[in-house]
Coordinates of C-alpha atoms in Angstrom, one line a residue:
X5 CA 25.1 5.2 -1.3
X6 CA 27.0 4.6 -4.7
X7 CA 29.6 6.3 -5.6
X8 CA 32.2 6.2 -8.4
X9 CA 35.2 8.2 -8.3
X10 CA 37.6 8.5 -11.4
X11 CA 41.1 8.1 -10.4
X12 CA 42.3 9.6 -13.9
X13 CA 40.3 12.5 -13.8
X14 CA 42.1 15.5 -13.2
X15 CA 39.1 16.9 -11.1
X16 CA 40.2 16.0 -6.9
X17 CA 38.9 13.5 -5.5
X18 CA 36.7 14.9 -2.7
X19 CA 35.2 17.4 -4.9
X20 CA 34.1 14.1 -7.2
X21 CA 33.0 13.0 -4.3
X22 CA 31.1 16.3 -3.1
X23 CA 29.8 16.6 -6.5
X24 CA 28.2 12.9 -6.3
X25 CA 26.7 13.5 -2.9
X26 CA 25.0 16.8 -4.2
X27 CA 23.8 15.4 -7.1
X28 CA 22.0 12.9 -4.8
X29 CA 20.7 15.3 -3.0
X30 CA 19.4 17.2 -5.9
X31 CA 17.7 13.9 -7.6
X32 CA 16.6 13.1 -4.1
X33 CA 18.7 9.4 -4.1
X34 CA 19.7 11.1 -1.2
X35 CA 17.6 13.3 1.4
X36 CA 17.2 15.3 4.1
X37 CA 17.9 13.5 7.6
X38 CA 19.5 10.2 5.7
X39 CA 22.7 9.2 7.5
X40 CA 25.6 9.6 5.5
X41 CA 28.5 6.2 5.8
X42 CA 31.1 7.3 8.4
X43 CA 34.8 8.7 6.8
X44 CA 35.9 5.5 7.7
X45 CA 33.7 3.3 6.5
X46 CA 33.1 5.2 2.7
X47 CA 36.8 6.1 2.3
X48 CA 37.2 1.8 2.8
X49 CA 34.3 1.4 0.6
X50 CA 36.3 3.4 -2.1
X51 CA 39.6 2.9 -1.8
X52 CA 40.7 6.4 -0.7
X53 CA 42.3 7.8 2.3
X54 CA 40.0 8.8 5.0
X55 CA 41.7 12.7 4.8
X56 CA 39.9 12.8 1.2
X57 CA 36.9 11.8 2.7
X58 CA 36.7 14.4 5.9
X59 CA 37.8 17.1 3.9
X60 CA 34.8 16.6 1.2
X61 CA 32.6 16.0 4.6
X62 CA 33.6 19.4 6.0
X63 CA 33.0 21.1 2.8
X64 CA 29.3 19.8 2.5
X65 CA 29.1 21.3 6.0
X66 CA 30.3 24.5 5.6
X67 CA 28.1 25.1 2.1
X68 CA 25.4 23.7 4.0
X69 CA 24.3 20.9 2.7
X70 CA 25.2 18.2 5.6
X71 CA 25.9 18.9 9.6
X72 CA 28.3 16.6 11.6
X73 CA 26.6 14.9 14.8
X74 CA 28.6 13.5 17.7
X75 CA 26.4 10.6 17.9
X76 CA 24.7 10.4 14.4
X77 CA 27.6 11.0 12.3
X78 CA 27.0 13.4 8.8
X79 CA 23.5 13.8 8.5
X80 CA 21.6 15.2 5.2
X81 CA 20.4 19.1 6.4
X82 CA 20.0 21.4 3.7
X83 CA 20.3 25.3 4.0
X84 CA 17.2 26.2 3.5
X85 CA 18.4 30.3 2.7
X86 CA 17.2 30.4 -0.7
X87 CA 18.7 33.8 -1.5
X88 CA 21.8 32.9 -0.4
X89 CA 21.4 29.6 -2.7
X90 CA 20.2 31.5 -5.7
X91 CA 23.3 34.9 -5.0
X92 CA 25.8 31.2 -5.4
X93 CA 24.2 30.0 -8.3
X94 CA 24.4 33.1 -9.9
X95 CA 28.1 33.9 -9.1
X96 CA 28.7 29.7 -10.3
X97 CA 26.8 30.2 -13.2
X98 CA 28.2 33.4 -14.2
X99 CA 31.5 31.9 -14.7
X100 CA 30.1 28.6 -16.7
X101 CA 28.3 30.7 -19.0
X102 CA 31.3 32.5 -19.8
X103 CA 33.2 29.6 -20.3
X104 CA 30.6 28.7 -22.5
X105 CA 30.5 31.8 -24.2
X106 CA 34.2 31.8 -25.2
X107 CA 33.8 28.2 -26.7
X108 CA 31.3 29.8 -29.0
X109 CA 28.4 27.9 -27.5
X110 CA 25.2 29.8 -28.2
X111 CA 22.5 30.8 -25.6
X112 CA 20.0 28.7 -27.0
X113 CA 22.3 25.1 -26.4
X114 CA 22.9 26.4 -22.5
X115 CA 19.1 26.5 -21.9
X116 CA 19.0 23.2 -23.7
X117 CA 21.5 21.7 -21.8
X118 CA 20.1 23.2 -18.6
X119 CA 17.1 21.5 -19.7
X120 CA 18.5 18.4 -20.4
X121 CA 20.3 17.4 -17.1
X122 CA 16.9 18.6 -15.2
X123 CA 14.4 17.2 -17.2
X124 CA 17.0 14.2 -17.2
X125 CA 16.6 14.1 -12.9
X126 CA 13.1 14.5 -12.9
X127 CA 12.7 11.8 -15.3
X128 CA 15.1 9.5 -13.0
X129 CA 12.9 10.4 -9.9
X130 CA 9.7 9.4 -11.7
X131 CA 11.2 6.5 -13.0
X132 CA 11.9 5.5 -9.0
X133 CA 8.9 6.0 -8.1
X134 CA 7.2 3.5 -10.2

């Protein structure tokens, strides 16, 4: 698994790395059941401290996107509760539109950029399948 964290963003660092790890999910670079590194080994692999590592782990497990196995270690298992998915997105996207809103940016360039980063993933996922 590749990820790159920016150490002068002002975003944290686990929730970089939580981001990354659900966008592989979502573009399917990632899936359900695939073994995720230990905290050990990815915080080594990225130079951070294994804290940043667990907490972005236990995160991802309580929003349900990974579970924590004694023997397998974190392990890919979405939630598969769509309406609680879609009541999140709502309440996520609720406050990025607003932001949005306030910055003057017009309906029409959110559905575009909506548009963009899926069409963008979908076009990544064909391109790895050929």
């Amino acid at each position: 698994m590749f990820v790159s964290i920016d150490f002068n963003s002002d975003e944290a660092i686990y929730m970089q790395l939580m981001n990354q790890i659900i966008i592989g999910i979502a573009t399917d670079q990632i899936q359900e059941g695939d073994n995720l590194p230990s905290v050990r080994e990815l915080a080594e692999d990225i130079g951070i401290n294994m804290h940043t590592v667990n907490k972005a782990y236990s995160i991802l497990r309580q929003e349900g996107y990974l579970k924590l196995d004694r023997r397998r270690g974190a392990v890919i298992a979405i939630d598969v509760d769509k309406y609680n998915a879609m009541e999140e997105l709502l309440n996520e996207l609720k406050v990025s539109i607003a932001k949005a809103m306030c910055r003057n940016i017009s309906r029409e360039e959110i559905h575009q950029a909506v548009d963009q980063i899926y069409n963008g993933w979908k076009e990544a996922d064909q391109d790895a399948v050929q």
